[in-house]
Coordinates of C-alpha atoms in Angstrom, one line a residue:
M13 CA 20.1 18.2 -9.1
S14 CA 23.2 19.9 -10.5
S15 CA 24.3 23.2 -8.9
P16 CA 23.5 25.3 -12.1
A17 CA 19.9 24.0 -12.3
R18 CA 19.3 24.6 -8.5
T19 CA 20.8 28.3 -9.0
A20 CA 18.5 28.9 -12.1
L21 CA 15.4 27.5 -10.3
F22 CA 15.9 29.9 -7.2
A23 CA 16.6 32.7 -9.5
E24 CA 13.2 31.9 -11.3
W25 CA 11.6 31.5 -8.0
D26 CA 12.7 35.0 -6.9
R27 CA 11.0 36.6 -9.9
C28 CA 7.9 34.5 -9.2
R29 CA 7.8 35.5 -5.6
W30 CA 8.1 39.3 -6.7
V31 CA 5.3 38.8 -9.1
W32 CA 3.1 37.1 -6.0
N33 CA 4.0 40.0 -3.7
E34 CA 3.0 42.5 -6.3
C35 CA -0.3 40.8 -6.8
V36 CA -0.8 40.8 -3.1
A37 CA 0.1 44.4 -2.8
K38 CA -2.1 45.7 -5.8
S39 CA -5.2 43.6 -4.3
K40 CA -4.6 45.3 -1.0
A41 CA -4.6 48.8 -2.6
V42 CA -7.7 48.2 -4.5
H43 CA -9.5 46.9 -1.5
A44 CA -8.5 49.7 0.4
R45 CA -9.7 52.2 -2.0
N46 CA -13.0 50.3 -2.5
R47 CA -13.7 49.5 1.1
N48 CA -15.9 52.6 1.9
R49 CA -17.4 52.7 -1.6
P50 CA -21.0 52.1 -1.8
G51 CA -22.2 48.6 -2.9
G52 CA -18.8 46.9 -1.4
E53 CA -15.6 45.9 -3.2
D54 CA -15.6 45.8 -7.1
K55 CA -14.1 42.4 -7.9
R56 CA -13.3 43.4 -11.5
T57 CA -10.7 45.9 -10.7
C58 CA -8.1 43.5 -9.5
G59 CA -8.7 40.4 -12.0
P60 CA -6.4 38.4 -14.1
A61 CA -6.6 40.9 -16.9
Q62 CA -5.4 43.8 -14.7
L63 CA -2.6 41.7 -13.2
D64 CA -1.5 40.4 -16.6
R65 CA -1.3 44.1 -17.7
M66 CA 0.8 44.7 -14.6
L67 CA 3.2 41.9 -15.4
T68 CA 3.5 43.2 -18.9
E69 CA 4.5 46.5 -17.9
A70 CA 6.9 45.2 -15.1
R71 CA 8.7 43.0 -17.6
T72 CA 9.0 45.9 -20.1
N73 CA 10.5 48.4 -17.5
M74 CA 12.6 45.7 -15.4
T75 CA 15.4 43.7 -17.2
W76 CA 15.8 41.6 -14.3
L77 CA 12.2 40.2 -14.6
R78 CA 12.8 40.0 -18.2
E79 CA 15.4 37.8 -18.0
G80 CA 13.1 34.9 -16.7
S81 CA 10.5 33.0 -18.5
S82 CA 7.0 34.4 -18.6
V83 CA 5.4 31.0 -18.3
P84 CA 5.8 30.5 -14.5
Q85 CA 5.3 34.2 -13.9
Q86 CA 1.8 34.1 -15.7
Q87 CA 1.3 30.8 -13.8
T88 CA 1.9 32.5 -10.4
I89 CA -0.9 35.2 -11.4
R90 CA -3.1 32.2 -12.1
D91 CA -2.4 30.6 -8.9
F92 CA -2.9 33.9 -6.8
G93 CA -6.3 34.4 -8.5
K94 CA -7.4 30.6 -7.6
S95 CA -6.3 31.3 -4.0
R96 CA -8.1 34.6 -3.8
A97 CA -11.3 33.3 -5.2
K98 CA -11.2 30.0 -3.0
A99 CA -10.8 32.3 0.3
Q100 CA -13.5 34.6 -0.8
K101 CA -16.0 31.9 -0.6
D102 CA -15.6 31.6 3.2
I103 CA -15.6 35.4 4.1
K104 CA -17.9 36.6 6.6
D105 CA -20.0 39.6 6.2
R106 CA -18.4 41.9 8.8
L107 CA -14.9 40.5 8.7
P108 CA -12.3 42.7 6.6
L109 CA -11.2 41.1 3.4
W110 CA -7.5 40.9 4.4
Q111 CA -8.2 39.6 7.7
C112 CA -9.7 36.4 6.7
A113 CA -8.1 33.2 7.2
G114 CA -6.8 31.6 3.8
M115 CA -6.4 34.9 1.9
P116 CA -3.2 35.1 -0.1
R117 CA -0.2 36.7 2.0
Y118 CA 3.0 38.0 1.2
K119 CA 5.8 35.3 0.6
K120 CA 9.1 35.8 2.4
K121 CA 12.4 34.8 1.0
R122 CA 13.5 32.7 4.2
E123 CA 10.1 31.1 4.9
A124 CA 8.3 30.4 1.6
D125 CA 9.5 27.3 -0.3
P126 CA 10.0 27.5 -4.0
T127 CA 7.1 26.4 -6.3
L128 CA 7.3 26.9 -10.1
N129 CA 4.5 26.0 -12.3
Y130 CA 5.2 25.2 -16.2
T131 CA 2.4 24.5 -18.7
K132 CA 2.9 22.5 -21.8
R133 CA 4.5 25.1 -23.8
G134 CA 7.0 25.8 -21.1
C135 CA 8.4 22.3 -20.4
R136 CA 9.4 19.1 -22.4
L137 CA 11.0 15.8 -21.6
K138 CA 14.0 14.7 -23.8
D139 CA 16.2 11.8 -23.0
G140 CA 15.1 11.2 -19.5
R141 CA 15.6 15.2 -18.8
L142 CA 13.3 18.0 -17.9
H143 CA 13.8 20.9 -20.1
L144 CA 12.1 23.9 -18.6
A145 CA 11.6 27.6 -20.4
G146 CA 14.5 29.7 -19.7
G147 CA 17.1 27.0 -20.7
I148 CA 16.9 25.1 -17.3
V149 CA 17.6 21.4 -17.6
V150 CA 16.8 19.2 -14.7
T151 CA 17.8 15.5 -14.6
V152 CA 14.7 13.5 -13.3
V153 CA 14.7 10.5 -11.0
W154 CA 11.6 8.8 -11.8
S155 CA 9.4 7.2 -9.4
R156 CA 7.2 5.4 -11.9
P157 CA 6.9 6.1 -15.7
L158 CA 4.4 8.5 -17.0
S159 CA 1.2 6.9 -18.7
A160 CA 0.8 9.6 -21.1
E161 CA 2.3 13.1 -22.3
P162 CA 2.3 15.5 -19.4
S163 CA 0.0 18.7 -19.9
S164 CA 2.0 20.7 -17.1
V165 CA 4.4 20.2 -14.4
R166 CA 5.0 21.8 -11.0
V167 CA 8.6 21.8 -9.7
Y168 CA 8.9 22.6 -6.1
R169 CA 11.0 22.1 -2.8
D170 CA 9.8 20.7 0.3
S171 CA 10.9 21.6 3.9
L172 CA 13.8 19.4 3.8
G173 CA 15.3 20.9 0.8
H174 CA 14.2 18.1 -1.5
W175 CA 13.2 19.0 -5.0
Y176 CA 10.2 17.2 -6.9
A177 CA 8.6 17.2 -10.3
S178 CA 4.8 16.8 -10.2
F179 CA 3.6 15.9 -13.6
V180 CA -0.1 16.3 -14.7
V181 CA -1.2 13.4 -17.2
P182 CA -4.7 12.1 -18.1
A183 CA -6.2 9.7 -15.6
E184 CA -6.0 6.1 -16.8
V185 CA -8.9 3.6 -15.5
Q186 CA -7.4 0.1 -14.9
P187 CA -10.5 -2.1 -14.1
L188 CA -10.0 -5.2 -11.8
P189 CA -11.9 -8.5 -12.1
A190 CA -15.2 -8.9 -10.4
T191 CA -15.2 -10.6 -6.9
G192 CA -18.9 -10.4 -6.0
A193 CA -18.1 -9.1 -2.4
V194 CA -19.1 -5.8 -0.7
I195 CA -17.8 -4.2 2.4
G196 CA -18.7 -1.3 4.6
V197 CA -16.1 0.9 6.4
D198 CA -16.4 3.0 9.5
W199 CA -13.7 5.4 10.6
G200 CA -12.6 5.8 14.3
V201 CA -9.8 6.8 16.4
K202 CA -9.3 3.7 18.4
E203 CA -9.0 2.0 15.0
T204 CA -8.7 3.9 11.8
A205 CA -10.8 1.8 10.0
T206 CA -13.6 -0.8 11.2
T207 CA -15.1 -3.0 8.4
T208 CA -17.7 -5.5 8.3
S209 CA -15.0 -8.2 7.8
D210 CA -12.2 -8.6 10.6
A211 CA -9.6 -9.3 8.0
Y212 CA -9.8 -5.7 6.4
D213 CA -9.6 -3.7 9.7
L214 CA -7.0 -1.0 10.0
P215 CA -5.6 -0.6 13.5
H216 CA -4.3 2.7 14.7
A217 CA -0.6 2.6 13.8
G218 CA 0.6 5.2 16.2
Y219 CA 3.6 6.5 14.1
G220 CA 3.3 10.0 15.6
R221 CA 3.5 8.4 19.2
E222 CA 6.6 6.5 18.1
A223 CA 8.2 9.8 16.7
Q224 CA 7.1 11.9 19.7
T225 CA 10.5 11.3 21.6
K226 CA 12.5 12.7 18.8
L227 CA 10.0 15.7 18.0
S228 CA 10.2 16.7 21.8
R229 CA 14.1 16.5 21.7
Y230 CA 14.3 18.6 18.8
G231 CA 11.7 21.1 20.0
R232 CA 13.9 21.4 22.9
M233 CA 17.1 22.1 20.9
M234 CA 15.0 24.8 19.0
A235 CA 13.9 26.5 22.1
R236 CA 17.4 26.7 23.6
R237 CA 18.7 28.2 20.2
K238 CA 15.9 30.3 19.4
P239 CA 17.3 33.6 17.7
A240 CA 16.2 36.9 19.3
K241 CA 13.6 39.0 17.4
G242 CA 15.3 40.6 14.2
Q243 CA 18.5 38.3 14.4
A244 CA 19.1 35.7 11.9
A245 CA 19.0 32.0 13.1
S246 CA 22.1 30.1 14.0
K247 CA 23.3 27.1 12.3
G248 CA 22.3 24.8 15.3
Y249 CA 18.7 26.3 15.2
R250 CA 18.5 25.5 11.5
E251 CA 19.7 21.9 11.9
A252 CA 17.5 21.2 14.8
K253 CA 14.5 22.5 12.8
K254 CA 15.6 20.3 9.8
L255 CA 15.7 17.4 12.0
R256 CA 12.2 17.9 13.4
A257 CA 10.9 18.5 9.9
K258 CA 12.4 15.2 8.9
A259 CA 10.9 13.3 11.8
Y260 CA 7.2 14.9 10.9
K261 CA 8.0 13.7 7.1
K262 CA 8.9 10.3 8.1
A263 CA 5.6 9.8 10.2
A264 CA 3.5 11.5 7.4
R265 CA 4.8 9.1 4.8
Q266 CA 4.5 6.1 6.9
R267 CA 0.6 7.0 7.4
Q268 CA 0.3 7.6 3.7
D269 CA 2.0 4.2 2.6
T270 CA 0.0 2.3 5.2
G271 CA -3.4 3.9 4.0
R272 CA -2.5 3.5 0.4
T273 CA -1.8 -0.3 0.9
W274 CA -4.8 -0.8 2.9
A275 CA -7.0 0.8 0.4
K276 CA -5.5 -1.3 -2.5
K277 CA -6.3 -4.4 -0.6
V278 CA -9.8 -3.2 0.1
V279 CA -10.6 -2.3 -3.5
T280 CA -8.8 -5.2 -5.0
D281 CA -11.1 -7.9 -3.1
H282 CA -14.4 -5.8 -3.1
D283 CA -16.7 -4.8 -6.0
A284 CA -18.6 -2.2 -3.9
I285 CA -17.6 -0.3 -1.0
A286 CA -19.8 1.7 1.5
V287 CA -17.7 4.4 3.1
E288 CA -18.6 6.8 6.0
D289 CA -18.4 10.4 4.8
F290 CA -16.7 11.2 7.8
R291 CA -15.2 14.9 8.3
P292 CA -12.4 14.7 10.9
K293 CA -11.8 18.3 11.3
F294 CA -14.1 18.9 14.3
L295 CA -11.9 16.3 16.2
A296 CA -9.2 19.0 16.2
K297 CA -11.1 20.8 18.9
T298 CA -11.5 17.9 21.2
T299 CA -9.4 16.0 23.5
M300 CA -8.6 13.3 21.0
A301 CA -6.9 15.8 18.7
R302 CA -3.5 14.4 18.8
K303 CA -4.6 10.8 18.4
A304 CA -7.0 11.6 15.6
A305 CA -4.3 13.4 13.6
D306 CA -2.1 10.6 14.1
A307 CA -4.7 8.1 12.8
A308 CA -4.7 10.2 9.4
I309 CA -8.4 9.3 8.7
G310 CA -8.8 12.1 6.1
A311 CA -5.6 10.9 4.2
T312 CA -6.8 7.2 4.3
K313 CA -10.3 8.1 3.1
R314 CA -8.8 10.1 0.1
A315 CA -6.6 7.1 -0.8
L316 CA -9.6 4.7 -0.7
L317 CA -11.6 7.1 -3.0
E318 CA -8.6 7.7 -5.4
V319 CA -7.8 3.9 -5.6
G320 CA -11.4 3.1 -5.9
R321 CA -11.9 5.5 -9.0
K322 CA -8.5 4.3 -10.6
H323 CA -10.0 0.7 -10.5
A324 CA -13.4 1.4 -11.5
R325 CA -14.8 0.2 -8.2
D326 CA -18.4 1.4 -6.8
V327 CA -17.6 3.5 -3.8
R328 CA -20.5 5.0 -2.1
L329 CA -20.3 7.8 0.6
V330 CA -22.7 7.4 3.4
H331 CA -23.7 10.2 5.4
P332 CA -22.6 9.8 9.2
A333 CA -25.5 11.1 10.9
H334 CA -26.8 8.7 13.5
T335 CA -24.7 5.7 12.4
T336 CA -23.9 4.8 15.8
M337 CA -27.4 4.9 17.0
D338 CA -29.1 2.7 14.4
C339 CA -29.3 -1.1 14.5
A340 CA -27.9 -3.0 11.4
S341 CA -30.4 -5.7 12.0
C342 CA -33.8 -4.1 12.3
G343 CA -33.1 -0.5 11.6
A344 CA -34.3 0.8 15.0
R345 CA -32.6 3.8 16.5
T346 CA -31.8 4.4 20.1
K347 CA -33.4 7.4 21.9
H348 CA -30.1 8.7 23.0
A349 CA -26.6 8.9 21.5
L350 CA -24.1 6.4 22.9
P351 CA -21.1 7.8 24.9
L352 CA -17.8 7.0 23.8
S353 CA -17.0 4.9 26.6
E354 CA -19.8 2.4 25.6
R355 CA -18.1 0.1 23.0
T356 CA -20.9 -2.4 22.7
Y357 CA -24.1 -1.7 20.8
T358 CA -27.2 -3.4 22.2
C359 CA -30.6 -3.2 20.3
T360 CA -33.6 -2.5 22.5
A361 CA -36.0 -3.6 19.7
C362 CA -34.7 -6.8 18.4
G363 CA -31.9 -7.7 21.1
A364 CA -29.0 -7.8 18.7
V365 CA -25.7 -7.3 20.5
S366 CA -22.3 -6.5 18.6
P367 CA -19.4 -4.2 18.8
R368 CA -20.3 -0.6 18.2
D369 CA -18.1 0.1 15.3
K370 CA -18.7 -3.3 13.6
N371 CA -22.4 -2.4 13.9
S372 CA -21.7 1.1 12.4
A373 CA -20.0 -0.6 9.5
R374 CA -23.0 -2.8 8.8
V375 CA -25.2 0.3 8.8
M376 CA -23.1 1.8 6.0
L377 CA -23.9 -1.2 3.9
V378 CA -27.7 -1.0 4.7
R379 CA -27.8 2.8 4.0
A380 CA -25.8 2.5 0.8
G381 CA -28.3 -0.1 -0.5
L382 CA -25.8 -3.1 -0.3
H383 CA -27.5 -6.0 1.3
P384 CA -24.9 -8.8 1.7
A385 CA -25.9 -12.6 2.0
G386 CA -23.6 -13.2 4.8
V387 CA -21.4 -11.6 7.5
E388 CA -18.4 -11.3 5.3
G389 CA -20.4 -9.3 2.6
V390 CA -20.4 -11.8 -0.1
R391 CA -23.3 -12.1 -2.7
P392 CA -24.2 -15.1 -4.5
P393 CA -22.3 -15.5 -7.8
G394 CA -23.8 -13.3 -10.7
A395 CA -26.1 -11.4 -8.1
P396 CA -26.4 -7.7 -9.2
L397 CA -25.4 -4.8 -7.0
Q398 CA -28.6 -3.1 -5.6
E399 CA -29.1 0.6 -6.1
A400 CA -28.2 3.1 -3.5
A401 CA -31.4 4.1 -1.7

């Protein structure tokens, strides 16, 4: 990115950050005024219409704000409204509004990374360059061609100082040829994904464990160079922080690439996929938190759903309750939950013995209404998929 374009984007971000902070201040003032009012807070007193009027008045009275484009500033108000509405869904009855986790906070200049949103009327592509409202021209290095005309674009900078442009285009479905195969997927920590076929199991890669040596080293460097309260960080502290962020980013990208590669392989070779609707959030409170985070179950699951939707495959989510207690052969359920140390499932009703995770993967197929003819999940040619129960 050229220096003039970077300078213009930073100037635009300063204006948008000011608009965001003004929205936070106004919402706090309205909440404080209505806190003791009977009937609770009046949500209409700080809605998008009121914030739009605030922006109009500010642009009229402030030349500095008026020098920037109104498109990203208006989108900042929209993003603030979405963030506030999303956080309000999880507010507890007795918890003050602005003490709830997820509520919008002030964005500080030294901490917040620039993020600018432009609608269709504020951006256009011409000769491989991105023209943004306000006379900003950015040369784009394309990762892949766009399938259609973009309806909006988000220009942002990550923690490493790299700038990206994320375009919004209509989703394009690319159907794949039928294979006549189905597969069940069970998530875990020892192996990220265990399937009904050994060829499609996804082992735990351990990218975070490989990067732990560097992360520990950079953490110690930051601890030695940590500035005193109220003082600016030194050059050595900033460099150590950037190196640690770079190591984190590398591990995250490795997990993402591995997950998407595995998902594409599974979707390409199977018509229907029964996936455990596993929520790994609770693992963060257990002793397996670090290993579970390194497995990236949530990211891999999202990749499988996205690739399946893109290629028009039948992906069915299965509720995870009692999947480790049920027998895939006869459907019997054990009286007590199996401890994690017990890795072999033995059915007391029919006597079937199989690895615990393999049994759970086959349970996914049964619960999704997919009854394969063989162990590999291959149906006879031309046999229709059964409807989910």
